[in-house]
XYZ file of C-alpha atoms in Angstrom:
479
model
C -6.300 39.925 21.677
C -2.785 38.313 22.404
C -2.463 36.491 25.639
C 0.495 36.542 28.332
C 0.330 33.153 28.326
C 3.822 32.197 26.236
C 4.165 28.313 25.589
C 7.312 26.386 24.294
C 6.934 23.194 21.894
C 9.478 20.769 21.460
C 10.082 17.338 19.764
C 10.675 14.243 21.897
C 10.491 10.727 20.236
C 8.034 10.853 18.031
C 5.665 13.430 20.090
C 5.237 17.287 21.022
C 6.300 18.463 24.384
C 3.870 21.350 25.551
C 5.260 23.216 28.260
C 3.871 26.522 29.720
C 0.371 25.518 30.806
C -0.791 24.892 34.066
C -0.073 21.183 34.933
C -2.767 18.446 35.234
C -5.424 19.741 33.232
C -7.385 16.867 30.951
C -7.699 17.051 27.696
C -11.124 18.106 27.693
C -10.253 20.895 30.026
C -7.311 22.327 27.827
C -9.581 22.464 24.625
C -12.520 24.218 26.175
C -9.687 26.473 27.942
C -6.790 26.782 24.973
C -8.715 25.500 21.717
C -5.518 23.331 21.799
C -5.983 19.674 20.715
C -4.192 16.386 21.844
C -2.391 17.424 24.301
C -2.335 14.790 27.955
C -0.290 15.749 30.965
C 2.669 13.540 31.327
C 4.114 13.568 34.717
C 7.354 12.054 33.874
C 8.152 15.281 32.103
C 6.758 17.670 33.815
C 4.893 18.845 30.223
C 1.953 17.960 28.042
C 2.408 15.700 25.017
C 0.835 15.259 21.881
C 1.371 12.809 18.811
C 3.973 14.427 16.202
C 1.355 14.291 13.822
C -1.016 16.484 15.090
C 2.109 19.814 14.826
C 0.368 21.144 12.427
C -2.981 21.224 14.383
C -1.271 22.918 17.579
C 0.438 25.907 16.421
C -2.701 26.295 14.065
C -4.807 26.591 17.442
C -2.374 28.536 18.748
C -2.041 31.148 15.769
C -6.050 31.346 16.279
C -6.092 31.894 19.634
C -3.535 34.302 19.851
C -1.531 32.752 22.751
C 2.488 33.131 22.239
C 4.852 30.120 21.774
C 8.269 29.623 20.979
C 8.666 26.767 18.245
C 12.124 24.513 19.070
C 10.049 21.376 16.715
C 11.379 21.400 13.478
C 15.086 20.655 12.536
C 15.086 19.898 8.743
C 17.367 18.592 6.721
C 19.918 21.285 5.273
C 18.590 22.277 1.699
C 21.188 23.963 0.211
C 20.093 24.280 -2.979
C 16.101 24.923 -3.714
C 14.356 21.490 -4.580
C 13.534 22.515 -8.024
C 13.308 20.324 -11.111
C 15.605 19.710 -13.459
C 13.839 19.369 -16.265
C 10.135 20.201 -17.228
C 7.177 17.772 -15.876
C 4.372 17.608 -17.716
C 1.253 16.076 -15.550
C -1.552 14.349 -17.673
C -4.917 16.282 -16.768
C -5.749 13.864 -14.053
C -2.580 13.708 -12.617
C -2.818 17.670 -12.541
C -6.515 17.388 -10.971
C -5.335 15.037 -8.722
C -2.146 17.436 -7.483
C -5.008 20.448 -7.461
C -7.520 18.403 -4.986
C -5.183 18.062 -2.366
C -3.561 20.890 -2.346
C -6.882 22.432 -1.969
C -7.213 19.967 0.740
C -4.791 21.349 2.849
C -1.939 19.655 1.337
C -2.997 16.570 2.924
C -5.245 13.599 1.769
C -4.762 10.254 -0.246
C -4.708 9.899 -3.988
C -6.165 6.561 -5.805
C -4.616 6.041 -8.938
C -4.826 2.382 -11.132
C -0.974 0.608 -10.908
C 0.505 2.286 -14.121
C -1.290 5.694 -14.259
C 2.070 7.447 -12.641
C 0.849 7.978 -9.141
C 4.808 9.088 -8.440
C 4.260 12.034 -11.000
C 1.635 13.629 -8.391
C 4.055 13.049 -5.936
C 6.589 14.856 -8.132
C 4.467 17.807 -8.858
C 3.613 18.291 -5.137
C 7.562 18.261 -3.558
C 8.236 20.874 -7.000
C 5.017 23.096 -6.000
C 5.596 23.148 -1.997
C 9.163 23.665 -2.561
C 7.816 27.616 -5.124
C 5.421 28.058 -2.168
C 6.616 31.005 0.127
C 5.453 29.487 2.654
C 5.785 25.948 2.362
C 9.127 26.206 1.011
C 11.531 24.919 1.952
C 10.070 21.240 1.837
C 12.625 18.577 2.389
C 10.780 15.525 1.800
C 10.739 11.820 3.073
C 9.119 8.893 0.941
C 8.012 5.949 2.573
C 7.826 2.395 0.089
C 7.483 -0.623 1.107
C 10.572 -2.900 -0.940
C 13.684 -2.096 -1.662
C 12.700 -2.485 -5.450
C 9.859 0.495 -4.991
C 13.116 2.204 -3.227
C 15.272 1.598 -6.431
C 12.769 2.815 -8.870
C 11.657 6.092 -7.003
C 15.245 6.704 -6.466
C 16.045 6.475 -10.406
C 13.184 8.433 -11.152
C 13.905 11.839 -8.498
C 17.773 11.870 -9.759
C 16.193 12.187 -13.255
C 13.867 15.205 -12.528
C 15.011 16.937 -9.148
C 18.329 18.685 -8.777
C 19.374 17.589 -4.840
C 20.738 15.169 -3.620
C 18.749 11.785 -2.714
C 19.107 10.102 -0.076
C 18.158 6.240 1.132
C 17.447 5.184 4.760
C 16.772 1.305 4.594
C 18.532 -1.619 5.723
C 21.308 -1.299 3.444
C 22.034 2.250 3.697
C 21.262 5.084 6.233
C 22.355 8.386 4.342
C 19.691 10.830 4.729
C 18.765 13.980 2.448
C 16.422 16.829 0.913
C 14.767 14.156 -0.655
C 14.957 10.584 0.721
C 13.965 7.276 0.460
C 13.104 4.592 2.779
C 11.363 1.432 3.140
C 8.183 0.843 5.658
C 10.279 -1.334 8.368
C 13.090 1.593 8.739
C 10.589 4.384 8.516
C 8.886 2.395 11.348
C 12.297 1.786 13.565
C 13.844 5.252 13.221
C 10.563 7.684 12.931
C 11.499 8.857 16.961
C 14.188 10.721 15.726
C 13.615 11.424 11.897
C 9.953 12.562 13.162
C 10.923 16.442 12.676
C 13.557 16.614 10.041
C 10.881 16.947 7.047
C 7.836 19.198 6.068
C 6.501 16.513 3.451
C 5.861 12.930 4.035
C 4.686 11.095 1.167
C 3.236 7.099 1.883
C 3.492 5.288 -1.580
C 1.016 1.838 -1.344
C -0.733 3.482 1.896
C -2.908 0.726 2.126
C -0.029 -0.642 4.522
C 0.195 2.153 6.696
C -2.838 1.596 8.839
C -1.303 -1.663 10.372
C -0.519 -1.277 14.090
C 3.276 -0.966 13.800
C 3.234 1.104 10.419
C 0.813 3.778 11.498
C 3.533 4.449 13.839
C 5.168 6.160 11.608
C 2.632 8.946 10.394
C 2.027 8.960 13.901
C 5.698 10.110 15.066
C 6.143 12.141 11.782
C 5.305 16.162 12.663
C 5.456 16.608 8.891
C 2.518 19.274 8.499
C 2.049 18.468 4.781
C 1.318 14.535 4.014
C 0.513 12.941 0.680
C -0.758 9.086 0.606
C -0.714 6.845 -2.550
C -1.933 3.735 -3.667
C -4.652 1.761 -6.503
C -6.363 -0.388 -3.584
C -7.440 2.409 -0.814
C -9.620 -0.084 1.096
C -8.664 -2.870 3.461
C -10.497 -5.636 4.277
C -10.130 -5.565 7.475
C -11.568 -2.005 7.556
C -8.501 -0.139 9.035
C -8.471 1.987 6.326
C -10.264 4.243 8.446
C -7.965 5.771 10.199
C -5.876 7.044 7.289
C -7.773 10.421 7.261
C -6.550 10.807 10.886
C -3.014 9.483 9.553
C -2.329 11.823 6.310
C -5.662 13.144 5.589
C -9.039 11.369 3.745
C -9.365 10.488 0.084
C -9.220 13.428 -2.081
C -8.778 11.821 -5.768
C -9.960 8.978 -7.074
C -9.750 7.107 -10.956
C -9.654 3.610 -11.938
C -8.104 1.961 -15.289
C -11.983 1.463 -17.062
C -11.827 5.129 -16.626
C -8.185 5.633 -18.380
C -8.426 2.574 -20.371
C -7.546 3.104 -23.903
C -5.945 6.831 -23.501
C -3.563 6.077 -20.444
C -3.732 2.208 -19.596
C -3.999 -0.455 -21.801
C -7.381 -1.774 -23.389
C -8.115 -4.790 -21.337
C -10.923 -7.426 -20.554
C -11.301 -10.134 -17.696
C -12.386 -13.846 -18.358
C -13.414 -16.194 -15.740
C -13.582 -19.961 -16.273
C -15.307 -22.073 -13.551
C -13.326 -25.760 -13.887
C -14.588 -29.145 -12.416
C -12.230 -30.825 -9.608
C -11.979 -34.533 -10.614
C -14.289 -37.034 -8.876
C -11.075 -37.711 -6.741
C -10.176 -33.844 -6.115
C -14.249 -33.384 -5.166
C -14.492 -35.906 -2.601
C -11.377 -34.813 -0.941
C -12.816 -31.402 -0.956
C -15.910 -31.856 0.522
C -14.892 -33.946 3.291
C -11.934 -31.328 4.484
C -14.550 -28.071 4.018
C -17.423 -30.183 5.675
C -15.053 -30.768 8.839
C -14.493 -27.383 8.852
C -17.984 -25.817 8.269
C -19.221 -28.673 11.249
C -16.718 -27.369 13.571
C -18.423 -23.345 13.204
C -21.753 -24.846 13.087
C -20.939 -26.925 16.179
C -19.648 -23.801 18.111
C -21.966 -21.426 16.896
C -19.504 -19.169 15.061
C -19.630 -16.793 11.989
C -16.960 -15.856 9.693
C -18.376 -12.442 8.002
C -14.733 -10.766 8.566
C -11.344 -11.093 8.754
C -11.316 -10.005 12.350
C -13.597 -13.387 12.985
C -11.071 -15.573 11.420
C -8.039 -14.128 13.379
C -10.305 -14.567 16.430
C -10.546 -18.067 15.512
C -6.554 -18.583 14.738
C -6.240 -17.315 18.456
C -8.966 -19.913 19.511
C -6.814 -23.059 18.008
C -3.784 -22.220 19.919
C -6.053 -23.533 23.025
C -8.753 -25.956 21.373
C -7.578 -28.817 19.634
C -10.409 -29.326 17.701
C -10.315 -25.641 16.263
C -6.503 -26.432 15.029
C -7.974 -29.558 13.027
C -10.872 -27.107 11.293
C -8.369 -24.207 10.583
C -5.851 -27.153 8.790
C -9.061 -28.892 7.254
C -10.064 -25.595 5.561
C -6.262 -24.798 4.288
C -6.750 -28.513 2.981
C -9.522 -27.596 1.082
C -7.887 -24.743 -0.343
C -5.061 -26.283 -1.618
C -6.706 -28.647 -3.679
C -9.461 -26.183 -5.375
C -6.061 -23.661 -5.787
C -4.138 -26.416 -7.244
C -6.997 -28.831 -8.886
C -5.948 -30.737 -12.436
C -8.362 -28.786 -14.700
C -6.826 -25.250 -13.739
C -3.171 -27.092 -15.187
C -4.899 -28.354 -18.223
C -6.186 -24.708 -18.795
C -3.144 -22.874 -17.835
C -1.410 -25.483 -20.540
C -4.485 -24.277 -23.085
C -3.815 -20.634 -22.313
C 0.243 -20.804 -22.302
C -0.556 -22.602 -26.534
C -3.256 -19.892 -27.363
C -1.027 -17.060 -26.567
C 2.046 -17.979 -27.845
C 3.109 -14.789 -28.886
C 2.263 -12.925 -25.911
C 4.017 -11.901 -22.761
C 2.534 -14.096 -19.136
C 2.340 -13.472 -15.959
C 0.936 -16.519 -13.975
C 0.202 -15.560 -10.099
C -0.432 -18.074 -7.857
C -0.390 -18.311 -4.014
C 1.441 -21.119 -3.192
C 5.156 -21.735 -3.356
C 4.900 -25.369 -4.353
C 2.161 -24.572 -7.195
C 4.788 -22.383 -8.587
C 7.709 -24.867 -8.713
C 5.337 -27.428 -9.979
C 4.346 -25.005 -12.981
C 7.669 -23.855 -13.342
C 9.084 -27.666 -13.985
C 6.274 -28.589 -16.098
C 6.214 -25.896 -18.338
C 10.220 -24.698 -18.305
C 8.878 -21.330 -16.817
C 11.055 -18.869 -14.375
C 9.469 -18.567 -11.375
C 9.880 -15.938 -8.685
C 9.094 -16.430 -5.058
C 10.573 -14.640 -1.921
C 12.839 -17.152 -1.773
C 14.273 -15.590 -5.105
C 17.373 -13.801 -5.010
C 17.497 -9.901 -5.894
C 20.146 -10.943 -8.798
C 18.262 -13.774 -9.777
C 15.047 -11.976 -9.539
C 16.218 -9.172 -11.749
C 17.736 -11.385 -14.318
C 14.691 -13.009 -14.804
C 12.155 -10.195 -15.261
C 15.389 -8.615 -17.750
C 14.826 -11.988 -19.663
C 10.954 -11.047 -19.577
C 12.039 -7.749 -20.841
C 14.052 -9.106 -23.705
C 11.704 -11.844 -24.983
C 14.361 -14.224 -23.845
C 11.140 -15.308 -21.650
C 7.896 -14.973 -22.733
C 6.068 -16.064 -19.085
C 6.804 -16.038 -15.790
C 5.279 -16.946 -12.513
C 5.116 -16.186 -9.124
C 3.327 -16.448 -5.577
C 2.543 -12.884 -4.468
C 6.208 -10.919 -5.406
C 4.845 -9.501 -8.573
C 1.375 -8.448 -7.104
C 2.970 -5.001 -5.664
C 5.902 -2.691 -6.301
C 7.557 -4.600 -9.653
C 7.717 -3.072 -12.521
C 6.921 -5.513 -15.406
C 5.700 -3.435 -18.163
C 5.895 -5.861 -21.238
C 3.076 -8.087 -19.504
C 0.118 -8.320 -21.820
C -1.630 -11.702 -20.254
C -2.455 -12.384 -16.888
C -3.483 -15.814 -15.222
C -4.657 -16.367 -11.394
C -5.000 -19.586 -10.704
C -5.125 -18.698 -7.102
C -4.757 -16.158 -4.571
C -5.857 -14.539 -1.215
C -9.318 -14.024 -3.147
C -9.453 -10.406 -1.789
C -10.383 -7.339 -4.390
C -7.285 -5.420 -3.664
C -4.831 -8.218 -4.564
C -7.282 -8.605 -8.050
C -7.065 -4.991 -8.769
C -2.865 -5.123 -7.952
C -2.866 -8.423 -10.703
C -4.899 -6.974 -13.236
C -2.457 -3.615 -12.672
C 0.716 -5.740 -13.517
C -1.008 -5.757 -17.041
C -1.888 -2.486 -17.813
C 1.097 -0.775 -18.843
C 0.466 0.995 -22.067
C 1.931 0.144 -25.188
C 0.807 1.228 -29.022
C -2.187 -1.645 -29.776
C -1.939 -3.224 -26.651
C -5.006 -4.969 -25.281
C -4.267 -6.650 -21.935
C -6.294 -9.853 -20.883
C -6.554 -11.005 -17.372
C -7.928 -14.410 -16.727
C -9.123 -16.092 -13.839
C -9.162 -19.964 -13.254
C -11.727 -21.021 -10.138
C -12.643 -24.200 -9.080
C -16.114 -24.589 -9.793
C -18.316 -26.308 -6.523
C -15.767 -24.656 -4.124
C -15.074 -21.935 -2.367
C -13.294 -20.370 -4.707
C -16.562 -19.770 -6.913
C -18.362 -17.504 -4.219
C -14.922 -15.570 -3.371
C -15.065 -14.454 -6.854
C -18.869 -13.757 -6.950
C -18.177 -11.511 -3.581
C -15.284 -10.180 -5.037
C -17.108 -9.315 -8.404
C -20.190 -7.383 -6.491
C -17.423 -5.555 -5.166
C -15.484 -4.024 -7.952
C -19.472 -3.037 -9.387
C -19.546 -0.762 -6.769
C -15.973 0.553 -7.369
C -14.699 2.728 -10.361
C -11.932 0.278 -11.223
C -13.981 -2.732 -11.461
C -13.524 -4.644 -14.654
C-alpha cells in the first residue's frame, strides 16, 4: 500500500538531495524505517544526501516501498536523433557473452578482456542495446579513457558505427554530446556538474578508477547503468575492491591463451636469467645489503605496496630511511640496466631481423642509451604527440622495424604491427606484464608473437619474476 509520505530528489554536486523525511534520522534509522539506503542528514541543507551513484538504488527502494517522490535528478543530454548504429556490428561469440552477462547483471559490472580482443565492441553493443530498450532508452552515454590517444581512437571508432554526434570533454576541448568522450583528469574535475546528464557511464582501463581522486568520478556520476573495462582487473595494491561498489563486480572474464590462435595472435614467452659482471655484482650487493640492513635493523616487512609507501613517508623524517630507499633504487638501476641484458637485446635485435620490436624499459636514460646505440626511435613522455605519432607511422610503414620506450606504449597505443616484445625492465608487477605482452597480440594471418624477458640473474629482479609467474598460473591469461 502507497504511503502519504511524498519525497523530492534532486542533484547537487555530485550527490542526491533527499528532502521530505523527517530531519535527523541516522542512517540506520532511515533503512529500518524507509528501506532507503545512503542517505545522512546534512544540516547545511536542510535535506538528506546520498552519493550520485547510489540513484539507481534510491528510487529502486522507493518503487518497492511504495512511498511517492517527485524525480528533479536527471537532465540528459538532448538526443535528438535515437543512438542507433549506422552500420551492422557483428560481436564475436565472446564479445556477445560478454554483452549478455552484464546485462543480466543489471547492466552493471566489469568486463576482462586481453588488450586486442575489442573490449570497445562490448561497449558498442551495450550503448546500441540500451538505446532499443523501452526502458533504458534513451541512453546518452559518457566514456571515460585515460589519454588523449585512447580519446582519439574511441572517437574514430563511434563516428564510424553510431549516427550522433560525438562529443569530447578533455583539456583541449569541452563540447559535450549523446555520446562523449573524456579523459580520467576532466571526468574527475567536472563530474559535480556532468554527474546527471547521462544514463550510461562506461570506464575503459578501470583498473585506474579505484584511486582516491578517480573513484570520484563513479562516485558523483548518478548514471544508473555502468559498464567497466580493462585486461588487468586486479591492483596490487588491492583497491580493486571497491569497483563492485563503483560500477558493479566482475561479470566476464577471458584471457589471450584462451583466444590465442582464433582471435589473438599465437604467442610464447622466454625468460633469460643474465649474469651482472663481477663489477655490476659487487655494486649490487653492497646497495641491496644497505637496504635490506636498514628493514632488518628496524624491524620492518615489505609484503605490500602499502608497506613501501609507509616507508617513503618514514624517509621524509629519518635520514637513514632516505639512504635505504636511494640504496635500493641503486640497486635497481644496475640489475635494470646491467651489460649482459645490452649484449642480449643486441643478440635479439640480429635474430629477428625481419620482425617488428617493441623494447620496454623503465627508465628514461636506458631508453636514450638504447636508442643511440642501436639508431632506434624511442618514445618517452617527454615525446611530442607529432613526434610520437610519426614514429609509430614509421613503425607502421616498415620505415622502422623497432622501437622503444619507458612505460608510453604499455597502455592505450595502438601498435598493431608488433610481433616481438623485449622487457628489459619494468615495475615487475603482473598487470604491466600482461599490458606488454598485449602490445603484441594483435592478430595478423601467420602471426606468432614472442615476448621475451631479460632479468638479472642473483638480483631482485629474478624473484619479481618468479612471484610474478605464480601469479599469472593462477590467472586465465597467464602465459
Amino acid at each position: 500500500m502507497r504511503t502519504t509520505l511524498r519525497l523530492e530528489l534532486n542533484f547537487d554536486k555530485g550527490s542526491i538531495l533527499c528532502r521530505g523525511l523527517e530531519p535527523g534520522l541516522t542512517m540506520v534509522e532511515i533503512e529500518a524505517k524507509f528501506k532507503l539506503p545512503h542517505l545522512r542528514w546534512d544540516p547545511r541543507v536542510g535535506a538528506y544526501r546520498a552519493p550520485g551513484s547510489s540513484y539507481r538504488e534510491i528510487v529502486e527502494a522507493l518503487y518497492h516501498s511504495k512511498i511517492g517522490y517527485e524525480d528533479h535528478v536527471l537532465d540528459l543530454i538532448p538526443c535528438p536523433v535515437p543512438l542507433g548504429l549506422t552500420q551492422y556490428l557483428s560481436l564475436r561469440d565472446y564479445q556477445q557473452e560478454a554483452l549478455e552477462e552484464w546485462w543480466a547483471a543489471g547492466k552493471q559490472g566489469v568486463v576482462v578482456l586481453p588488450t586486442g580482443a575489442g573490449k570497445t565492441y562490448v561497449a558498442f553493443g551495450a550503448i546500441a542495446r540500451l538505446n532499443k530498450d523501452r526502458i533504458a532508452s534513451p541512453a546518452p552515454t559518457f566514456i571515460v579513457v585515460p589519454t588523449l590517444d585512447l580519446v582519439d581512437q574511441w572517437i574514430a571508432e563511434l563516428r564510424r558505427f553510431f549516427n550522433t554526434e560525438i562529443g569530447e570533454y578533455t583539456g583541449r576541448i569541452k563540447i559535450p554530446a549523446p555520446i562523449t568522450v573524456a579523459t580520467y583528469d576532466s571526468a574527475y574535475i567536472h563530474a559535480e556538474h556532468l554527474g546527471n546528464r547521462f544514463k550510461f557511464l562506461v570506464v575503459d582501463e578501470v583498473h585506474h578508477l579505484p584511486a582516491e581522486s578517480y573513484r570520484r568520478i563513479a562516485q558523483a556520476f548518478v548514471a544508473p547503468y555502468r559498464l567497466g573495462l580493462t585486461a588487468t582487473y586486479e591492483r596490487e595494491d588491492e583497491l580493486h575492491e571497491i569497483l563492485p561498489e563503483l560500477l558493479g563486480g566482475k561479470v566476464f572474464e577471458l584471457g589471450a591463451k584462451e583466444l590465442a590462435g582464433e582471435y589473438l595472435a599465437e604467442y610464447e614467452v622466454r625468460t633469460f636469467k643474465l649474469p651482472l659482471t663481477p663489477q655490476e655484482q659487487k655494486a649490487y650487493t653492497s646497495k641491496a645489503r644497505l637496504f635490506s640492513n636498514y628493514l632488518r635493523s628496524r624491524g620492518i616487512r615489505m609484503t605490500s605496496p602499502a608497506d613501501f609507501q609507509k616507508l617513503v613517508l618514514r624517509s621524509g623524517s629519518d635520514p637513514r630511511a632516505w639512504e635505504a630507499l636511494r640504496a635500493q633504487n641503486e640497486a635497481r638501476r644496475i640489475a635494470f640496466n646491467s651489460r649482459a641484458k645490452l649484449e642480449k637485446l643486441e643478440e635479439l635485435l640480429e635474430d629477428h631481423q625481419g620482425d617488428r620490436i617493441i623494447i620496454f624499459t623503465r627508465y628514461n636514460d636506458l631508453v636514450y642509451r638504447i636508442s643511440r646505440r642501436f639508431l632506434i626511435p624511442a618514445i618517452t613522455h617527454k615525446t611530442g604527440k607529432d613526434e610520437r605519432q610519426r614514429v609509430l607511422r614509421g613503425f607502421k610503414e616498415g620505415i622502422y622495424r623497432a622501437i622503444v620506450s619507458s612505460q608510453v606504449l604499455d597502455e592505450g597505443v595502438d601498435v598493431p604491427e608488433a610481433n616481438v616484445g623485449i622487457i628489459l625492465s619494468g615495475t615487475g608487477s603482473p598487470r604491466e606484464f600482461i599490458q606488454r605482452l598485449g602490445r603484441i597480440l594483435r592478430p595478423s594471418p601467420g602471426k606468432r608473437a614472442i615476448l621475451y624477458e631479460l632479468v638479472s640473474s642473483e638480483t631482485g629482479e629474478v624473484r619479481t619474476a618468479s612471484k610474478r609467474k605464480r601469479q599469472r598460473r593462477g590467472r586465465k591469461d597467464a602465459p
